[in-house]
PDB file of C-alpha atoms in Angstrom:
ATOM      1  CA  UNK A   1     -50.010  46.277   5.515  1.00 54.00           C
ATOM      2  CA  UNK A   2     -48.171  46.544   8.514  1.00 54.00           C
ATOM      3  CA  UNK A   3     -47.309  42.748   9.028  1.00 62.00           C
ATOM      4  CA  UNK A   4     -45.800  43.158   5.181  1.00 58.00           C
ATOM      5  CA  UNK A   5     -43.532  46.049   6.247  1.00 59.00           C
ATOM      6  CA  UNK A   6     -42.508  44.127   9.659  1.00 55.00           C
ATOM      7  CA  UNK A   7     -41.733  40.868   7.782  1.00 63.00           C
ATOM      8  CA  UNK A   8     -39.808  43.139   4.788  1.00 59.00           C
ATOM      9  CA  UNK A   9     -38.123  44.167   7.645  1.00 62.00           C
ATOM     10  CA  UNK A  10     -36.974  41.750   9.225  1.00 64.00           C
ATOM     11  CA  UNK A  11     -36.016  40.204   6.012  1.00 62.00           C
ATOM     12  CA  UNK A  12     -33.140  42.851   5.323  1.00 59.00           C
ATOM     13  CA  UNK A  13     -32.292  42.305   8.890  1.00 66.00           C
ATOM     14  CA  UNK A  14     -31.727  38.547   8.683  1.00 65.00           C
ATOM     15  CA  UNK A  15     -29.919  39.120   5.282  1.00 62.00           C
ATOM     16  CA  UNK A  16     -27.792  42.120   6.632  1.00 61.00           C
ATOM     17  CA  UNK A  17     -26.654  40.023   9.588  1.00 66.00           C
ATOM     18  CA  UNK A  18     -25.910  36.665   6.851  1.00 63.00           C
ATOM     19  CA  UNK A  19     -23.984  39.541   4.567  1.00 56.00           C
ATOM     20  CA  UNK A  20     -21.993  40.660   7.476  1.00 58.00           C
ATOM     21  CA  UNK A  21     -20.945  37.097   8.546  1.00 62.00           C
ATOM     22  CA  UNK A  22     -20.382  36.104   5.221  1.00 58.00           C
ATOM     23  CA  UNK A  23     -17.867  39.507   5.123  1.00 50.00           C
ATOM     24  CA  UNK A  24     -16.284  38.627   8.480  1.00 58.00           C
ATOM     25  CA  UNK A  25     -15.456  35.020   7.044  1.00 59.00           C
ATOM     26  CA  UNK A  26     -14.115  35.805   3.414  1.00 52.00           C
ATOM     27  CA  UNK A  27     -11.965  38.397   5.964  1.00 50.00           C
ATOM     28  CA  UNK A  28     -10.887  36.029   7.938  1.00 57.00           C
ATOM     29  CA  UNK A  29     -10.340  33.817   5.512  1.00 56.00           C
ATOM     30  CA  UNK A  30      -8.236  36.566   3.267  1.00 63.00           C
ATOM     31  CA  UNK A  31      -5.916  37.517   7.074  1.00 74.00           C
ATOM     32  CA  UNK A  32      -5.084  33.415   7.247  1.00 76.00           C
ATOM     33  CA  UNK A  33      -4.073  33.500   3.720  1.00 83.00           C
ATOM     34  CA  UNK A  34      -1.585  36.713   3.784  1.00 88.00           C
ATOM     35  CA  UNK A  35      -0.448  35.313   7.404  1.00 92.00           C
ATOM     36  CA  UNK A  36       0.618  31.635   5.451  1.00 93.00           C
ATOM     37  CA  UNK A  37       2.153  33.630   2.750  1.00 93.00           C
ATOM     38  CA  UNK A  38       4.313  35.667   4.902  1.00 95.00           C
ATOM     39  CA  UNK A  39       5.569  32.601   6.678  1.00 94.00           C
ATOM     40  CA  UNK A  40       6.271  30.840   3.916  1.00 95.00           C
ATOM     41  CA  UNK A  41       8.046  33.893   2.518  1.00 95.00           C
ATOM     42  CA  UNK A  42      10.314  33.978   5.725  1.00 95.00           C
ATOM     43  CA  UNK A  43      10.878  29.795   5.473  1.00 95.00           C
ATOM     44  CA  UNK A  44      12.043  30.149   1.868  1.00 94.00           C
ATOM     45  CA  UNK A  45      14.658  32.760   3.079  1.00 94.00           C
ATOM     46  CA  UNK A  46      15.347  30.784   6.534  1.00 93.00           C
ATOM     47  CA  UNK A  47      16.004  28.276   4.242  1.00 92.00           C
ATOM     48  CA  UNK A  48      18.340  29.625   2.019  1.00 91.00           C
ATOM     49  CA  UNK A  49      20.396  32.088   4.351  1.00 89.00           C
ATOM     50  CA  UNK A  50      21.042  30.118   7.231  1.00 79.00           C
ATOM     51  CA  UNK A  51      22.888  26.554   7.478  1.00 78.00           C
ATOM     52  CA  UNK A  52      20.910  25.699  10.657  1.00 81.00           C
ATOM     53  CA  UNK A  53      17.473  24.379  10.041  1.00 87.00           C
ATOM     54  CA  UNK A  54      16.321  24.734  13.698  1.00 90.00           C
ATOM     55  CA  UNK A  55      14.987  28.098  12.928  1.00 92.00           C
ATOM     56  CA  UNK A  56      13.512  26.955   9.667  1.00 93.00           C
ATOM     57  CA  UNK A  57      11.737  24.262  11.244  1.00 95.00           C
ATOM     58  CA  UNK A  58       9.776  26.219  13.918  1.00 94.00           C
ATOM     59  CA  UNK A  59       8.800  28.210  11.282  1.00 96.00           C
ATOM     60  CA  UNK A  60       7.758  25.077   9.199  1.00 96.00           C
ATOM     61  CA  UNK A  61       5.686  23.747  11.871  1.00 95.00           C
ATOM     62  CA  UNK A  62       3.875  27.160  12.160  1.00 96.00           C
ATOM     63  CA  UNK A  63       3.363  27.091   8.280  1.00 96.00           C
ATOM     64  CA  UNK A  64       1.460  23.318   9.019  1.00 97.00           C
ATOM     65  CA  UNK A  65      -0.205  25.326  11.722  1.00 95.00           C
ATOM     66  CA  UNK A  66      -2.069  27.895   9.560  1.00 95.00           C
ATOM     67  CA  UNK A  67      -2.081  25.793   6.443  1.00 95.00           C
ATOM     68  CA  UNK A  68      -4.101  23.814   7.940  1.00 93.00           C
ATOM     69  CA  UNK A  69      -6.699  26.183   9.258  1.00 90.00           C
ATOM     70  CA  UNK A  70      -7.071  27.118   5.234  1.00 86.00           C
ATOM     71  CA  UNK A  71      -7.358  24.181   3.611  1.00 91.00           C
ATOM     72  CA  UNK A  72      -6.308  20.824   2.714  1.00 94.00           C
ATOM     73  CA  UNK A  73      -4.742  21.591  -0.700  1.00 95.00           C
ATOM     74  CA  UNK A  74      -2.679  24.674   0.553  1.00 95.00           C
ATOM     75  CA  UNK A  75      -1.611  22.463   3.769  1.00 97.00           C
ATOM     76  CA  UNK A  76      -0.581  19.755   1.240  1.00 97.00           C
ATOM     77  CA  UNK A  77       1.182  22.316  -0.790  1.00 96.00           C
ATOM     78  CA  UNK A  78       3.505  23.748   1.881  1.00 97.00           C
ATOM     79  CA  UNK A  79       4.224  19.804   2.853  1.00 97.00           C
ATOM     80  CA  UNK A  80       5.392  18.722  -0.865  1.00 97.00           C
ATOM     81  CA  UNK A  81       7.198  22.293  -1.333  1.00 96.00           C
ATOM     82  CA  UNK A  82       9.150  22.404   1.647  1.00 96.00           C
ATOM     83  CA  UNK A  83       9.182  19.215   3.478  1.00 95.00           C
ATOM     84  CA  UNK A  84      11.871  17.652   1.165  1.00 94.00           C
ATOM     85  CA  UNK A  85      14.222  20.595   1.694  1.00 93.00           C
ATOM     86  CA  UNK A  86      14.699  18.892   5.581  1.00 91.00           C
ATOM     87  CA  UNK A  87      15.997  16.349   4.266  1.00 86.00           C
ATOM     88  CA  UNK A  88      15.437  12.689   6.672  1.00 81.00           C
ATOM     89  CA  UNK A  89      17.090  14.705   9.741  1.00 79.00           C
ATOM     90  CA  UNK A  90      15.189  14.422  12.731  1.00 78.00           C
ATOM     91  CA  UNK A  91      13.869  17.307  14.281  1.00 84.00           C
ATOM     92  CA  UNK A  92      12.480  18.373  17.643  1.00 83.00           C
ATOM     93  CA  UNK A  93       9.115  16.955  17.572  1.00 83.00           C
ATOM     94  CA  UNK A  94       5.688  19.071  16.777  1.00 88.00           C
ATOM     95  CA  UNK A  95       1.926  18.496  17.164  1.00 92.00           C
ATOM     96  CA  UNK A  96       1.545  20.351  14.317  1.00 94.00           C
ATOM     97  CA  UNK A  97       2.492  17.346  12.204  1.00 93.00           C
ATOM     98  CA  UNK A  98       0.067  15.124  13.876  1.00 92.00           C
ATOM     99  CA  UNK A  99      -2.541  17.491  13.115  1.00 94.00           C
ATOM    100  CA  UNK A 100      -1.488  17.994   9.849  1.00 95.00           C
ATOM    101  CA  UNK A 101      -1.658  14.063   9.053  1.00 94.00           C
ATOM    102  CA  UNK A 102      -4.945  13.659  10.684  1.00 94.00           C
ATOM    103  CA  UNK A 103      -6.023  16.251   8.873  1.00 95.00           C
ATOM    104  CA  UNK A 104      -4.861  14.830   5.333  1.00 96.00           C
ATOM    105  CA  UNK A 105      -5.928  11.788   6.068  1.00 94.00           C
ATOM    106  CA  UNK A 106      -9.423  12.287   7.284  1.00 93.00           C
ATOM    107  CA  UNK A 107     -10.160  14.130   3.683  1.00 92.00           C
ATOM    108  CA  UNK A 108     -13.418  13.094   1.832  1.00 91.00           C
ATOM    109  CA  UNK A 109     -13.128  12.578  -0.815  1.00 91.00           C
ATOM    110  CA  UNK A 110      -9.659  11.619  -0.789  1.00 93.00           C
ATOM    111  CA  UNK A 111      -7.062  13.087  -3.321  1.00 95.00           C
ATOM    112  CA  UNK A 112      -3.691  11.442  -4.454  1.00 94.00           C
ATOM    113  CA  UNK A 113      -2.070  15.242  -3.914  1.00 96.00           C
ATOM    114  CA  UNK A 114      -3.401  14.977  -0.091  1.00 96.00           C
ATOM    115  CA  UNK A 115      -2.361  10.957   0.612  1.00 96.00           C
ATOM    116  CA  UNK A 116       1.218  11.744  -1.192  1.00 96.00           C
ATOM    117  CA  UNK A 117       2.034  14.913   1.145  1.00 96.00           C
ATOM    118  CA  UNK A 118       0.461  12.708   4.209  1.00 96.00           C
ATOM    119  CA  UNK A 119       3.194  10.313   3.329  1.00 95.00           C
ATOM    120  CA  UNK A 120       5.592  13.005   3.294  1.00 94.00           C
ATOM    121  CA  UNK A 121       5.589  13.557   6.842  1.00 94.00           C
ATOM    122  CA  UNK A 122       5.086  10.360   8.120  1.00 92.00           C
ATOM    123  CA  UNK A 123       8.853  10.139   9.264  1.00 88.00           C
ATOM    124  CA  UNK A 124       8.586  13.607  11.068  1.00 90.00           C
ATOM    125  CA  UNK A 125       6.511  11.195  13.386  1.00 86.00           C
ATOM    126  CA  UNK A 126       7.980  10.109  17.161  1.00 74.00           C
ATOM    127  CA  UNK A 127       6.378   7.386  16.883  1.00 78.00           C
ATOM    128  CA  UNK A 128       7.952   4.728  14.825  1.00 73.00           C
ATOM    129  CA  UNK A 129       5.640   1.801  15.034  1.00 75.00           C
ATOM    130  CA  UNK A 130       2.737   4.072  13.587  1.00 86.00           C
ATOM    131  CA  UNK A 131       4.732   4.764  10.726  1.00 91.00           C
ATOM    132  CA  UNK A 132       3.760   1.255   9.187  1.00 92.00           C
ATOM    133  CA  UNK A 133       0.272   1.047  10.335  1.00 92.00           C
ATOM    134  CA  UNK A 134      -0.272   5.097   8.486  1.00 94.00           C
ATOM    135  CA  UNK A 135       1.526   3.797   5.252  1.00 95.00           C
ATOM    136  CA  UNK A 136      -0.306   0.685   5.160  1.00 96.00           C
ATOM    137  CA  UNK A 137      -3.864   3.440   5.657  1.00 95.00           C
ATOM    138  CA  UNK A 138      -1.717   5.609   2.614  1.00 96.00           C
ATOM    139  CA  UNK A 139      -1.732   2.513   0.369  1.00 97.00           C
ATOM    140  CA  UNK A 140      -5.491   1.228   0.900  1.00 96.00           C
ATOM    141  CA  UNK A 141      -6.858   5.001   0.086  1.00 96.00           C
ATOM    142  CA  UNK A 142      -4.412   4.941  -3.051  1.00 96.00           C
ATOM    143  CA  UNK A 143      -5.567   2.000  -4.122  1.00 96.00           C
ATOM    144  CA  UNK A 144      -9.716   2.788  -3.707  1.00 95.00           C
ATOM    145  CA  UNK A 145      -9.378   6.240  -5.495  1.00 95.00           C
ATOM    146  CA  UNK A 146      -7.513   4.303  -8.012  1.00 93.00           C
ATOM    147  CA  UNK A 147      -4.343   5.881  -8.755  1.00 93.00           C
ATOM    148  CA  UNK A 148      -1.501   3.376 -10.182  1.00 94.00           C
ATOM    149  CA  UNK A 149       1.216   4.956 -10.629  1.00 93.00           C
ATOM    150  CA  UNK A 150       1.693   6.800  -6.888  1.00 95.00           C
ATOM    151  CA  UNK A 151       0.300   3.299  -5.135  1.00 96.00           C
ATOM    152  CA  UNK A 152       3.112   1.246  -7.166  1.00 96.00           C
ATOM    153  CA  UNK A 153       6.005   3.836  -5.979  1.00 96.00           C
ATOM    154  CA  UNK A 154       4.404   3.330  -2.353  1.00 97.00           C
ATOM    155  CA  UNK A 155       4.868  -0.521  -2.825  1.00 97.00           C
ATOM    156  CA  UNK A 156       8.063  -0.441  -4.313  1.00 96.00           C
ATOM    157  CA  UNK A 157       9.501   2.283  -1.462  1.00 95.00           C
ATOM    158  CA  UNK A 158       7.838  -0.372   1.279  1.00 96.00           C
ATOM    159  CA  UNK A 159       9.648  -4.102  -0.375  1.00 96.00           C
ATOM    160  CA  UNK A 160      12.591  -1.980  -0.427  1.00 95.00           C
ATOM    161  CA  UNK A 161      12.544  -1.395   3.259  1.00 92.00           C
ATOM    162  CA  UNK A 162      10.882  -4.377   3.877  1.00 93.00           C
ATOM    163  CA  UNK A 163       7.755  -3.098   5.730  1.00 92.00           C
ATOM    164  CA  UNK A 164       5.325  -4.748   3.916  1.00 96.00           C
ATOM    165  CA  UNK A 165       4.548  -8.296   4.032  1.00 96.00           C
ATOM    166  CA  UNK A 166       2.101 -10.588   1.711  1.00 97.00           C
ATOM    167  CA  UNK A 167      -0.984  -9.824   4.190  1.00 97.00           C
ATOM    168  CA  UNK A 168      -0.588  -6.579   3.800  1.00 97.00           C
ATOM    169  CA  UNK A 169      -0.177  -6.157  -0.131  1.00 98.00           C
ATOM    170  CA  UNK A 170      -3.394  -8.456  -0.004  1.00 98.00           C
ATOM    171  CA  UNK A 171      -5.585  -5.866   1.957  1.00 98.00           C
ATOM    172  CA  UNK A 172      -4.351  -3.390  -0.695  1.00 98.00           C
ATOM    173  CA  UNK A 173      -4.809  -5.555  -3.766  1.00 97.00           C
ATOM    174  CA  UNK A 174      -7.917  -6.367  -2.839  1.00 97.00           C
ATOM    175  CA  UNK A 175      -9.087  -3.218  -2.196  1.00 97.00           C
ATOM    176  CA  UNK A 176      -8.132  -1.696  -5.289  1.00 97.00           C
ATOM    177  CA  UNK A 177      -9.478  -4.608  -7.401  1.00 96.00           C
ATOM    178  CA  UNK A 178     -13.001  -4.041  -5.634  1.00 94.00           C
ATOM    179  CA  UNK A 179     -13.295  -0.965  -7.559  1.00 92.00           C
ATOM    180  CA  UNK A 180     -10.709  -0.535 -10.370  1.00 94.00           C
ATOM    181  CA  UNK A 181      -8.914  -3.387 -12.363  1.00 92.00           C
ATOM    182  CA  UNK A 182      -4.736  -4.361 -13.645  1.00 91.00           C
ATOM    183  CA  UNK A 183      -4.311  -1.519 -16.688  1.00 79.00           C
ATOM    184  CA  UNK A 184      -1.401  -3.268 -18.599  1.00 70.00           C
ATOM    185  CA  UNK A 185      -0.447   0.900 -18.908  1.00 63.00           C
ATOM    186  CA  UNK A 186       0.205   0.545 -15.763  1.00 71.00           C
ATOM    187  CA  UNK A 187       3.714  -1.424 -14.694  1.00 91.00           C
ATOM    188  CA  UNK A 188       1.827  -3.850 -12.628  1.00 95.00           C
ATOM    189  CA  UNK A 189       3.182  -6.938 -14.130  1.00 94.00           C
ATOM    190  CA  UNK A 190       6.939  -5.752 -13.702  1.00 93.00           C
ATOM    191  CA  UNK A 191       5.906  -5.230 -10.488  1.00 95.00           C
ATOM    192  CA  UNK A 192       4.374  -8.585  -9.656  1.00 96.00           C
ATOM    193  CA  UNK A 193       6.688 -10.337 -11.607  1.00 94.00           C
ATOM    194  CA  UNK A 194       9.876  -9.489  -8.546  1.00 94.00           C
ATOM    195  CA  UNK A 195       7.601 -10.806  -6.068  1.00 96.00           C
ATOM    196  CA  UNK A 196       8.614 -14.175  -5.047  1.00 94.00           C
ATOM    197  CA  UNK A 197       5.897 -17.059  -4.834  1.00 93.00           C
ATOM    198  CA  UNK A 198       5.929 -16.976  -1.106  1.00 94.00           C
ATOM    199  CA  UNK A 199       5.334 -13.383  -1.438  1.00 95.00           C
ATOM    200  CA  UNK A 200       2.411 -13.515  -4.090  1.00 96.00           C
ATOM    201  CA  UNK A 201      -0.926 -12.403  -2.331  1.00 97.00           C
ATOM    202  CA  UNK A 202      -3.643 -15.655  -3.538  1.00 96.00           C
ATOM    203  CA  UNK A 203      -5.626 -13.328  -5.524  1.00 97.00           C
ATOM    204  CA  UNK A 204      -6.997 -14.668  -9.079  1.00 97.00           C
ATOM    205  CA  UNK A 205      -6.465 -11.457 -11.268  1.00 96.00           C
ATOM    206  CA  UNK A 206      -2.743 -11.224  -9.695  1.00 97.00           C
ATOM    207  CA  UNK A 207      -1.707 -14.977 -10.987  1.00 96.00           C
ATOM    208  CA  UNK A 208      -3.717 -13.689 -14.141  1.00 95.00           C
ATOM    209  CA  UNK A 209      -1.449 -10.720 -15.081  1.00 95.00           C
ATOM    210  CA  UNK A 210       1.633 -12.774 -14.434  1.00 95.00           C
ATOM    211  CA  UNK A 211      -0.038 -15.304 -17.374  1.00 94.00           C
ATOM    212  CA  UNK A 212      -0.528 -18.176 -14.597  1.00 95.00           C
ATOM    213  CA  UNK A 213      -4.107 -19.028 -16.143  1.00 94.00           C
ATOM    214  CA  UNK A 214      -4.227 -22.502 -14.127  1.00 94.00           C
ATOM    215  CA  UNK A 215      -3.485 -21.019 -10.633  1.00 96.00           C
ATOM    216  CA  UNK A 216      -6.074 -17.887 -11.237  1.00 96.00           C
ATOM    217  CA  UNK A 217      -9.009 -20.341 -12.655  1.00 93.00           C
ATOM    218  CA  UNK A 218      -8.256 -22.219  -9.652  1.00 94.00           C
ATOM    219  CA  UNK A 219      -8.176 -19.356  -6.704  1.00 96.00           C
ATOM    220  CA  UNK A 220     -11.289 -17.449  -8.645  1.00 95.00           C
ATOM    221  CA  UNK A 221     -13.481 -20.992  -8.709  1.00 92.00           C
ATOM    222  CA  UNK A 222     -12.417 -21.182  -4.704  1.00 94.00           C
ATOM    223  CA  UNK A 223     -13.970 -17.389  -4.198  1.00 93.00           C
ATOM    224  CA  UNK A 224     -16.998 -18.601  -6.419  1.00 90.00           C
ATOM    225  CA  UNK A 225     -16.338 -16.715  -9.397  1.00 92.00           C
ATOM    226  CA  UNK A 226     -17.279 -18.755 -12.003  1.00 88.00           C
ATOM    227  CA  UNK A 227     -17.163 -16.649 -14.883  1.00 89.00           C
ATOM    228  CA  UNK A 228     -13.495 -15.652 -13.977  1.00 91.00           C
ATOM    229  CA  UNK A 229     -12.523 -19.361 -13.969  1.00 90.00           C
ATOM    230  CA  UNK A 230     -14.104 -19.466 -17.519  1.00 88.00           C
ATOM    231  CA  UNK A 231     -12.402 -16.671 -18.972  1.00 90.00           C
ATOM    232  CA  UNK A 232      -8.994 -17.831 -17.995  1.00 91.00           C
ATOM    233  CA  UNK A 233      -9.532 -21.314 -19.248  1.00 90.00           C
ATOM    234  CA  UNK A 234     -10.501 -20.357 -22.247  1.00 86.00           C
ATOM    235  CA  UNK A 235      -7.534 -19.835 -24.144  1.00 84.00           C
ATOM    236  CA  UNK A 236      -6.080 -23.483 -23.271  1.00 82.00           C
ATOM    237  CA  UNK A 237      -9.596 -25.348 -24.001  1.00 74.00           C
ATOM    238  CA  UNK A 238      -8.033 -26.453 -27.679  1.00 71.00           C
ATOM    239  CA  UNK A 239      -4.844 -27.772 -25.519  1.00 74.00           C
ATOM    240  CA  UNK A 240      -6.199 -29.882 -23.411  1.00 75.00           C
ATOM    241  CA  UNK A 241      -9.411 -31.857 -23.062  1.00 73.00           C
ATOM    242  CA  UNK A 242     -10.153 -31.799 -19.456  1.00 78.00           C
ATOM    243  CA  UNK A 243      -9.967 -28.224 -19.438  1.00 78.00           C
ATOM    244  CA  UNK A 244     -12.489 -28.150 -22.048  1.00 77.00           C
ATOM    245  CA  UNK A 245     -14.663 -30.242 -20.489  1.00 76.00           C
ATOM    246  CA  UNK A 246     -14.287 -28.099 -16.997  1.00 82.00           C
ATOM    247  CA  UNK A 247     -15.609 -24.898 -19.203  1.00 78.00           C
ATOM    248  CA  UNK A 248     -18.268 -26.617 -20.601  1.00 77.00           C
ATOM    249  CA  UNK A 249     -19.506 -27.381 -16.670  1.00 78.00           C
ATOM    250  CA  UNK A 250     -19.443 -24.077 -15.149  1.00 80.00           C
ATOM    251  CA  UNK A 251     -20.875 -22.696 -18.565  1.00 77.00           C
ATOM    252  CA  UNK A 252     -24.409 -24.844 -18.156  1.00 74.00           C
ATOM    253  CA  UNK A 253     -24.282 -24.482 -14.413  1.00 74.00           C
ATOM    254  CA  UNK A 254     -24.136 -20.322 -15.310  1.00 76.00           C
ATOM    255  CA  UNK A 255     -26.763 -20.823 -18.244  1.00 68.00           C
ATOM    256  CA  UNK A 256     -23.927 -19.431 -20.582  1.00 63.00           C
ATOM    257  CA  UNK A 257     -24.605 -20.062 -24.102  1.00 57.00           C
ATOM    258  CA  UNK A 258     -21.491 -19.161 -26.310  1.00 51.00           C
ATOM    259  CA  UNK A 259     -19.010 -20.693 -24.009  1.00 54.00           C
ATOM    260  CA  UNK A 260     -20.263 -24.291 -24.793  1.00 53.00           C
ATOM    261  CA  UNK A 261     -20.570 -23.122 -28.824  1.00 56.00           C
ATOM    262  CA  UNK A 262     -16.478 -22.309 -28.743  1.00 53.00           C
ATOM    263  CA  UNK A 263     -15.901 -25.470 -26.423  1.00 53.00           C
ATOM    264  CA  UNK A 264     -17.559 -27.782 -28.740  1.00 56.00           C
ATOM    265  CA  UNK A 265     -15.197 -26.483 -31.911  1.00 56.00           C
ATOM    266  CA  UNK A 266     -12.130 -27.056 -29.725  1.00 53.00           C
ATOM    267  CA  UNK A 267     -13.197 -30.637 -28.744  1.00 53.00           C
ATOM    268  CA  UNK A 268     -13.439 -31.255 -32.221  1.00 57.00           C
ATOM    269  CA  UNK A 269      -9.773 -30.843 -32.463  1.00 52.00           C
ATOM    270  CA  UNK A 270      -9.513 -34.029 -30.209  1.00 52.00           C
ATOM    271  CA  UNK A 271     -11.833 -35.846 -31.989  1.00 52.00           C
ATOM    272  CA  UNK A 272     -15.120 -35.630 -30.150  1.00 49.00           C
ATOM    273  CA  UNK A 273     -18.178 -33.449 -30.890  1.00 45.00           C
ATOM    274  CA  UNK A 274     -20.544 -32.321 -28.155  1.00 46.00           C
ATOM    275  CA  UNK A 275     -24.503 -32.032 -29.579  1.00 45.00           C
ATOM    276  CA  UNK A 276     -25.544 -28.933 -27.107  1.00 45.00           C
TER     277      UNK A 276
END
């Protein structure tokens, strides 16, 4: 009987002491969120009452400051709701925006709110010749949580100001096609379609959007994917007889049975019939 009442005891005691750090947090938690709130109060007004963002800025950096000691989506908030209104001036340097950008970009799992407002600030860096090396991280996490639209605007921005060269758009092509694929809702093809050739990262479903069957059949046989090389040829088996015959190859050597069915009616057009 006793060891029952010590253990009860001890039992409110272990969950009185959880409670009461569990309070102390959600306090915490609650003084961080009126402190942002205030600050952001007085940047809005900073902002709008005085011509000289000097003042503003400070006060911007301390925003990043306790924005970031909440959480990524409020940190990311402050960025896209304020960080504009600086315009591309250059400012006295903080660590605050390091820390903020580490932050952002060390999120898992990633968001396309987070990588957009890490982009944001990349230009508040002093140090120009990371500024690449972060978009280029920006783009590959855009393009493995699969979100289009925001990676083509990132391209676009980066041809325009020519920091981004044909290695480069390979890492993130590729990386994007290991997990997601061309949606024709998606302006991919317009985009594509301004690159030059010289510019055209040697990936198969790239040629393939632009409706360059020949060169994708032949870059996706040199990678080994058969099936690819199939698909594309396809459509130009009735044209030409070769190409038929090609199909018909890689279809036994992959033990594919209809492929060698819809060859045999298009070498019929030239003539010839094929007894499978």
């Amino acid at each position: 009987m006793a060891n029952w009442r010590l253990n009860l005891k001890q039992f409110f005691q272990a969950l009185c002491i959880a409670l009461s750090a569990l309070w102390r947090k959600l306090q915490r938690s609650r003084l961080r969120s009126d402190r942002l709130a205030k600050t952001c109060e007085k940047l809005q007004q900073q902002l709008a009452n005085s011509p000289s963002r000097e003042k503003a800025w400070k006060t911007y950096t301390e925003a990043l400051s306790l924005a970031k000691n909440s959480d990524r989506t409020k940190l990311a908030q402050v960025i896209l709701k304020f960080d504009p209104l600086f315009g591309e001036q250059g400012y006295s340097f903080s660590p605050a925006i390091g820390q903020a950008l580490s932050f952002l970009l060390e999120a898992k799992p990633q968001t396309s709110q987070n990588l957009d407002a890490a982009w944001r600030i990349i230009h508040r860096l002093n140090e120009p010749s990371s500024v690449r090396e972060i978009q280029q991280q920006i783009c590959r996490q855009l393009g493995l949580i699969g979100d289009s639209n925001m990676l083509l605007a990132k391209l676009v921005k980066r041809r325009r100001e020519d920091t981004l060269n044909v290695e480069e758009l390979s890492q993130i092509l590729s990386t994007f096609l290991e997990h997601h694929s061309f949606q024709l809702v998606a302006p991919w093809k317009a985009f594509l379609g301004q690159l030059q050739l010289k510019e055209l990262p040697q990936i198969h479903q790239v040629y393939a959007i632009l409706d360059r069957p020949i060169e994708a059949s032949e870059i996706a046989e040199a990678v080994g994917d058969y099936r690819g090389v199939i698909s594309y040829l396809k459509p130009l088996a009735s044209r030409e007889i070769e190409i038929a015959f090609r199909i018909l190859t890689l279809s036994n050597q992959l033990g594919d049975e209809v492929a060698p069915r819809l060859i045999s009616k298009s070498l019929r057009v030239f003539g010839r019939k094929i007894i499978l």
